[in-house]
Coordinates of C-alpha atoms and ligand atoms in Angstrom, one line a residue:
X1 CA 0.0 0.0 0.0
X2 CA 1.0 3.6 -0.4
X3 CA 1.9 5.2 2.9
X4 CA 0.3 8.6 3.0
X5 CA 1.3 11.1 5.7
X6 CA -1.2 13.4 7.5
X7 CA -1.7 16.9 6.2
X8 CA 0.0 18.3 9.3
X9 CA 3.2 16.6 8.3
X10 CA 2.8 17.1 4.5
X11 CA 2.2 20.8 5.1
X12 CA 5.3 21.4 7.3
X13 CA 7.3 24.3 6.1
X14 CA 10.1 23.1 3.8
X15 CA 13.3 22.2 5.5
X16 CA 15.5 25.1 4.4
X17 CA 18.8 23.7 5.6
X18 CA 18.7 20.6 3.4
X19 CA 20.9 22.2 0.7
X20 CA 23.5 23.3 3.2
X21 CA 23.5 19.9 5.0
X22 CA 24.1 18.2 1.7
X23 CA 27.0 20.5 0.8
X24 CA 28.5 20.0 4.2
X25 CA 28.4 16.2 3.9
X26 CA 29.9 16.5 0.4
X27 CA 32.7 18.8 1.5
X28 CA 33.5 16.6 4.5
X29 CA 33.6 13.5 2.2
X30 CA 36.1 15.3 0.0
X31 CA 38.3 15.7 3.0
X32 CA 37.7 19.4 3.5
X33 CA 38.3 20.6 7.1
X34 CA 34.9 21.9 8.2
X35 CA 34.3 24.4 11.0
X36 CA 30.7 24.0 12.0
X37 CA 29.3 27.2 13.4
X38 CA 25.7 26.2 12.9
X39 CA 25.1 24.1 16.0
X40 CA 22.8 25.4 18.8
X41 CA 24.2 22.8 21.2
X42 CA 27.0 23.5 23.7
X43 CA 30.3 21.7 22.9
X44 CA 31.2 21.7 26.6
X45 CA 30.5 18.7 28.9
X46 CA 27.9 18.6 31.7
X47 CA 29.6 19.5 35.0
X48 CA 30.9 16.4 36.8
X49 CA 28.8 16.7 40.0
X50 CA 25.6 16.5 38.0
X51 CA 26.9 13.4 36.3
X52 CA 27.8 11.8 39.6
X53 CA 24.4 12.6 41.0
X54 CA 22.7 10.9 38.0
X55 CA 24.9 7.8 38.5
X56 CA 23.8 7.4 42.1
X57 CA 20.1 8.2 41.4
X58 CA 20.1 5.8 38.4
X59 CA 21.1 2.9 40.7
X60 CA 18.2 3.4 43.0
X61 CA 15.2 1.2 42.3
X62 CA 12.7 3.7 43.4
X63 CA 13.7 5.9 40.4
X64 CA 13.1 3.1 37.9
X65 CA 9.3 3.4 38.0
X66 CA 7.0 5.8 36.1
X67 CA 7.5 9.3 37.3
X68 CA 4.6 11.6 37.8
X69 CA 3.8 13.7 34.8
X70 CA 4.1 17.0 36.7
X71 CA 7.5 16.1 38.1
X72 CA 8.9 15.3 41.5
X73 CA 7.9 17.7 44.2
X74 CA 11.6 17.9 45.2
X75 CA 12.5 19.1 41.8
X76 CA 9.7 21.6 41.7
X77 CA 10.6 22.9 45.2
X78 CA 14.2 23.4 44.0
X79 CA 12.9 25.3 41.0
X80 CA 11.0 27.6 43.3
X81 CA 14.1 28.2 45.4
X82 CA 16.2 28.9 42.4
X83 CA 13.6 31.2 40.8
X84 CA 13.2 33.3 44.0
X85 CA 16.9 33.7 44.3
X86 CA 17.5 34.5 40.6
X87 CA 14.4 36.6 39.8
X88 CA 12.9 37.5 43.1
X89 CA 9.6 35.9 42.1
X90 CA 7.8 33.6 44.5
X91 CA 6.1 30.5 43.0
X92 CA 3.9 27.8 44.4
X93 CA 5.6 24.4 43.8
X94 CA 2.3 22.6 43.7
X95 CA 0.4 24.7 41.2
X96 CA 2.8 27.0 39.4
X97 CA 5.6 24.7 38.3
X98 CA 5.7 21.7 36.0
X99 CA 8.8 19.6 35.1
X100 CA 9.4 19.3 31.3
X101 CA 11.3 16.7 29.2
X102 CA 13.3 19.7 27.9
X103 CA 11.6 23.0 27.4
X104 CA 10.9 22.2 23.7
X105 CA 8.5 19.6 25.0
X106 CA 6.4 22.2 26.8
X107 CA 6.6 24.7 24.0
X108 CA 5.4 22.0 21.5
X109 CA 2.5 20.9 23.8
X110 CA 1.1 24.2 25.0
X111 CA -0.9 25.0 21.9
X112 CA -2.7 21.7 22.3
X113 CA -4.1 22.9 25.6
X114 CA -5.3 26.4 24.5
X115 CA -5.6 26.7 20.7
X116 CA -8.7 25.6 18.8
X117 CA -8.7 25.2 15.1
X118 CA -8.7 28.6 13.4
X119 CA -7.4 30.5 16.5
X120 CA -4.4 32.7 16.0
X121 CA -1.1 32.5 17.7
X122 CA 1.3 35.4 17.7
X123 CA 4.8 34.1 16.7
X124 CA 8.0 36.1 16.3
X125 CA 9.7 36.0 12.8
X126 CA 12.6 35.1 12.8
X127 CA 12.1 32.6 15.6
X128 CA 12.6 29.2 17.0
X129 CA 10.7 27.0 14.5
X130 CA 8.7 25.1 17.1
X131 CA 6.3 28.0 17.9
X132 CA 5.0 28.0 14.3
X133 CA 5.0 24.2 13.9
X134 CA 3.3 23.5 17.2
X135 CA 0.7 26.1 16.5
X136 CA -0.1 24.4 13.2
X137 CA -0.2 20.9 14.8
X138 CA -2.9 22.2 17.0
X139 CA -4.9 23.5 14.1
X140 CA -4.0 27.1 14.8
X141 CA -2.7 29.8 12.5
X142 CA 0.5 31.6 13.2
X143 CA 0.4 35.4 13.0
X144 CA 4.0 36.5 12.5
X145 CA 5.3 39.5 14.4
X146 CA 8.4 40.7 12.5
X147 CA 11.5 41.3 14.5
X148 CA 13.4 44.1 12.7
X149 CA 16.7 45.7 13.4
X150 CA 15.1 49.2 13.4
X151 CA 13.1 48.0 16.5
X152 CA 16.1 46.3 18.2
X153 CA 14.6 42.9 17.1
X154 CA 11.6 43.4 19.4
X155 CA 8.1 43.0 18.1
X156 CA 6.3 46.2 17.2
X157 CA 3.1 45.5 19.2
X158 CA 1.4 48.6 17.8
X159 CA 1.7 47.2 14.3
X160 CA -0.4 44.1 15.1
X161 CA -3.9 44.7 13.8
X162 CA -6.7 44.6 16.3
X163 CA -8.5 41.9 14.3
X164 CA -5.5 39.6 14.9
X165 CA -5.2 40.5 18.6
X166 CA -8.9 39.6 19.1
X167 CA -8.4 36.2 17.5
X168 CA -5.1 35.4 19.2
X169 CA -5.0 32.9 22.1
X170 CA -1.3 32.7 22.6
X171 CA 1.7 35.0 22.1
X172 CA 5.2 33.5 22.0
X173 CA 8.2 35.7 23.0
X174 CA 11.8 34.6 23.5
X175 CA 14.4 36.9 25.2
X176 CA 17.3 36.6 25.2
X177 CA 16.5 35.7 21.6
X178 CA 17.4 32.9 19.3
X179 CA 18.4 33.6 16.5
X180 CA 18.9 37.4 16.8
X181 CA 20.6 37.3 20.2
X182 CA 18.5 40.5 21.1
X183 CA 17.6 41.1 24.7
X184 CA 14.3 42.7 25.9
X185 CA 14.3 45.3 28.7
X186 CA 11.5 45.7 31.2
X187 CA 9.5 48.2 29.0
X188 CA 9.0 45.6 26.3
X189 CA 8.0 42.9 28.8
X190 CA 5.5 45.4 30.4
X191 CA 4.0 46.3 27.0
X192 CA 3.6 42.6 26.2
X193 CA 1.8 41.9 29.5
X194 CA -0.4 45.0 29.0
X195 CA -1.4 44.0 25.5
X196 CA -2.0 40.3 26.5
X197 CA -4.1 41.4 29.4
X198 CA -6.3 43.7 27.2
X199 CA -6.9 41.0 24.6
X200 CA -6.9 38.0 26.9
X201 CA -3.9 36.4 25.3
X202 CA -1.8 33.8 27.2
X203 CA 1.9 34.9 27.1
X204 CA 4.4 32.2 26.5
X205 CA 7.9 33.3 27.2
X206 CA 10.7 31.1 26.1
X207 CA 13.5 31.8 28.6
X208 CA 16.1 29.2 27.4
X209 CA 18.9 31.7 27.4
X210 CA 18.4 33.8 30.6
X211 CA 21.6 32.3 32.1
X212 CA 23.8 32.6 29.0
X213 CA 24.7 36.3 29.5
X214 CA 27.8 38.5 29.5
X215 CA 29.4 41.6 30.8
X216 CA 27.4 41.3 34.1
X217 CA 24.1 41.6 32.3
X218 CA 21.2 39.7 33.9
X219 CA 18.2 39.0 31.7
X220 CA 14.8 39.2 33.5
X221 CA 11.9 36.9 33.8
X222 CA 8.6 37.9 32.4
X223 CA 7.0 37.0 35.8
X224 CA 8.9 40.0 37.3
X225 CA 6.3 42.2 35.6
X226 CA 3.3 43.2 37.7
X227 CA 0.2 41.2 36.6
X228 CA 2.2 38.7 34.5
X229 CA 1.2 35.8 36.7
X230 CA -2.4 36.4 35.7
X231 CA -1.6 35.4 32.1
X232 CA 1.9 34.2 31.5
X233 CA 3.9 31.0 31.5
X234 CA 7.7 30.9 31.2
X235 CA 9.7 28.0 29.7
X236 CA 13.1 27.3 31.2
X237 CA 15.7 24.8 30.3
X238 CA 18.7 23.3 32.0
X239 CA 20.1 22.5 28.5
X240 CA 22.1 25.6 27.7
X241 CA 22.8 26.6 31.3
X242 CA 24.4 23.4 32.4
X243 CA 25.3 21.8 29.1
X244 CA 22.6 19.2 29.4
X245 CA 20.9 19.3 26.0
X246 CA 20.9 15.5 25.8
X247 CA 19.4 14.9 29.2
X248 CA 16.0 16.4 28.4
X249 CA 15.1 18.4 31.4
X250 CA 13.5 21.8 31.8
X251 CA 10.5 23.3 33.5
X252 CA 7.6 25.7 33.0
X253 CA 6.4 28.2 35.6
X254 CA 3.7 30.8 35.9
X255 CA -0.1 31.1 35.9
X256 CA -1.6 28.1 37.7
X257 CA -4.4 27.5 35.2
X258 CA -2.0 27.7 32.3
X259 CA 0.4 25.3 34.0
X260 CA -2.4 22.9 34.7
X261 CA -3.6 23.0 31.1
X262 CA -0.2 22.1 29.9
X263 CA -0.2 19.3 32.6
X264 CA -3.4 17.9 31.2
X265 CA -1.8 17.5 27.7
X266 CA 1.3 15.9 29.3
X267 CA -0.7 13.3 31.4
X268 CA -2.2 12.1 28.1
X269 CA 0.9 12.1 26.1
X270 CA 4.0 11.4 28.2
X271 CA 4.7 10.1 31.6
X272 CA 7.2 12.7 32.8
X273 CA 10.9 12.9 33.0
X274 CA 13.1 10.1 34.4
X275 CA 13.4 10.7 38.1
X276 CA 17.2 10.2 38.1
X277 CA 17.4 13.0 35.6
X278 CA 15.2 15.2 37.8
X279 CA 17.5 14.5 40.8
X280 CA 20.5 15.4 38.7
X281 CA 18.6 18.6 37.8
X282 CA 18.2 19.4 41.5
X283 CA 22.0 19.1 41.8
X284 CA 22.4 21.4 38.8
X285 CA 20.2 24.1 40.3
X286 CA 21.4 24.0 43.9
X287 CA 25.0 22.9 43.4
X288 CA 28.1 25.1 43.0
X289 CA 27.3 27.6 40.2
X290 CA 30.9 28.3 39.3
X291 CA 30.4 26.1 36.2
X292 CA 27.8 28.6 35.0
X293 CA 30.3 31.4 35.5
X294 CA 32.9 29.5 33.6
X295 CA 30.4 28.8 30.8
X296 CA 29.7 32.5 30.5
X297 CA 33.4 33.4 30.4
X298 CA 34.0 30.8 27.7
X299 CA 31.3 32.1 25.4
X300 CA 32.1 35.7 26.1
X301 CA 35.7 35.2 25.0
X302 CA 34.5 33.3 21.9
X303 CA 32.0 36.1 21.2
X304 CA 34.7 38.7 21.3
X305 CA 37.0 36.8 19.0
X306 CA 34.4 36.3 16.3
X307 CA 32.7 39.7 16.6
X308 CA 36.0 41.5 16.4
X309 CA 37.1 39.4 13.4
X310 CA 33.8 39.9 11.5
X311 CA 33.9 43.6 12.2
X312 CA 37.4 43.9 10.9
X313 CA 36.2 42.3 7.7
X314 CA 33.5 45.0 7.5
X315 CA 30.5 42.8 8.3
X316 CA 27.6 44.3 10.3
X317 CA 27.2 42.6 13.7
X318 CA 26.5 43.7 17.2
X319 CA 28.2 42.3 20.3
X320 CA 25.3 40.4 22.0
X321 CA 24.7 40.7 25.8
X322 CA 23.4 37.1 25.9
X323 CA 23.0 33.8 24.0
X324 CA 25.8 32.0 22.1
X325 CA 24.7 33.3 18.7
X326 CA 25.8 36.1 16.4
X327 CA 23.2 37.5 14.0
X328 CA 25.2 38.9 11.1
X329 CA 23.9 41.0 8.1
X330 CA 25.1 39.4 4.8
X331 CA 27.2 41.6 2.5
X332 CA 25.5 43.5 -0.3
X333 CA 24.5 41.4 -3.3
X334 CA 24.1 38.2 -1.3
X335 CA 21.0 36.4 0.0
X336 CA 21.2 34.5 3.3
X337 CA 21.6 31.2 1.4
X338 CA 24.1 32.6 -1.1
X339 CA 26.4 33.8 1.7
X340 CA 26.1 30.6 3.7
X341 CA 26.9 28.6 0.6
X342 CA 29.8 30.9 -0.1
X343 CA 31.4 30.5 3.3
X344 CA 31.0 26.7 3.2
X345 CA 32.3 26.3 -0.4
X346 CA 35.2 28.7 -0.1
X347 CA 36.2 28.5 3.6
X348 CA 34.7 25.3 4.9
X349 CA 32.6 27.2 7.5
X350 CA 29.0 26.1 8.2
X351 CA 26.6 28.8 9.3
X352 CA 22.8 28.9 9.4
X353 CA 21.0 31.0 6.8
X354 CA 18.6 33.4 8.5
X355 CA 15.7 32.7 6.3
X356 CA 15.4 29.3 7.9
X357 CA 14.0 31.0 10.9
X358 CA 11.3 32.9 9.0
X359 CA 11.0 35.3 6.1
X360 CA 12.3 38.2 8.2
X361 CA 15.5 36.4 8.7
X362 CA 16.4 36.9 5.0
X363 CA 19.5 39.0 4.7
X364 CA 21.2 37.5 7.8
X365 CA 23.1 34.4 8.8
X366 CA 23.6 33.0 12.3
X367 CA 26.9 32.0 13.7
X368 CA 26.9 29.7 16.9
X369 CA 29.8 30.0 19.3
X370 CA 29.8 26.3 20.0
X371 CA 33.4 25.6 19.0
X372 CA 36.7 26.3 20.8
X373 CA 38.6 29.6 20.3
X374 CA 41.4 28.1 18.2
X375 CA 38.8 27.1 15.7
X376 CA 37.2 30.6 15.8
X377 CA 40.6 32.2 15.1
X378 CA 40.9 29.8 12.2
X379 CA 37.5 30.7 11.0
X380 CA 38.2 34.4 11.1
X381 CA 41.5 33.8 9.3
X382 CA 39.9 31.8 6.5
X383 CA 37.0 34.3 6.0
X384 CA 39.4 37.2 5.7
X385 CA 41.4 35.2 3.2
X386 CA 38.5 34.3 1.0
X387 CA 36.5 37.5 1.3
X388 CA 33.3 37.8 -0.7
Ligands
LIG401 C1 17.6 25.3 22.8 C2 16.3 26.0 22.8 C3 15.2 25.5 23.4 C4 15.0 24.1 23.9 O1 15.8 23.6 24.7 P1 15.5 22.2 25.5 O2 16.7 21.4 25.3 O3 14.3 21.5 24.8 O4 15.2 22.6 26.9 C5 14.0 26.3 23.5 N1 14.0 27.5 22.9 C6 15.1 28.0 22.2 C7 14.9 29.3 21.6 C8 16.2 27.3 22.1 O5 17.2 27.8 21.4

């Protein structure tokens, strides 16, 4: 028989990185030395105490059974402590926190809890592709909010038509931002909360990069805004903070009814995160945080090497205050894809074309700082040699 996929899969946006992937494989096969600056996954190992804690917890039989979908109360209580210390916001561990199997899991599931077919979801463009895809999976329609350089890569809320605001159930925001590495100050968060409150929109803030920050800058939580707890949920991840992307552990916090709606999806879809991983997660949050400081110093040094190098070549790029990405304007006469292909073909450097994150990403490429500094020096050297 012919195997036919469902429309929701058939209608997925085209995978824009396929051409680059193919070229990269080809170049590697020919023996070209590839510097891969396209990976949003830390190259550094998980700190040793977290691994040790996992080993112990994995050996305990009580952790071998089904976890609860909402997560261990010990993990949620530790999240509350960490949150209070980090953002000064008090949470209720019973009702305002849920453990996630990585924050992507929660982001992908939340539209199933709150979006009916035909409802709108406000989605940043460029943005993490999951917001758009998860919206469509739930039968919703994304309404794209352009993030433009003129507006510091923040949404221009005043440009969203009232008709869209009235039909919107959710709004996704993500600061510090992937892919633009922009940060949002309090005024932007307050405006978002005010707008969401006026139009009864649930605010979904993706906070995966709040701890990957430089020069003493401390990104804020949306829950620091007065009234946010009435309508917001914030997604956090241990992935980037503790180099734990493969472990699949994160959490969502915020409005109790929103958290409970997400929980209802989860009880019916998954059975929670492995308890040993949650116990290791407790170790991550409450243990010695000097690893986090070291992670910041490492990326900050890499950021400076690459930004300085790109600027010397005349490329337009800002020094980001957070995230391990650089969002770089492509030179005149190139599209995102052209420039990505050029860097790969001529210099063996893999980058991500900005249009893969949405149409507003056209004209940019994203560099990830997930390789060591020697390789970054090498990348700068090669790029200045080949030019464009
Ligand atoms: C990495 C990333 C996540 C997801 O991380 P998890 O490993 O699923 O916790 C979420 N949002 C953005 C913007 C990311 O870059």
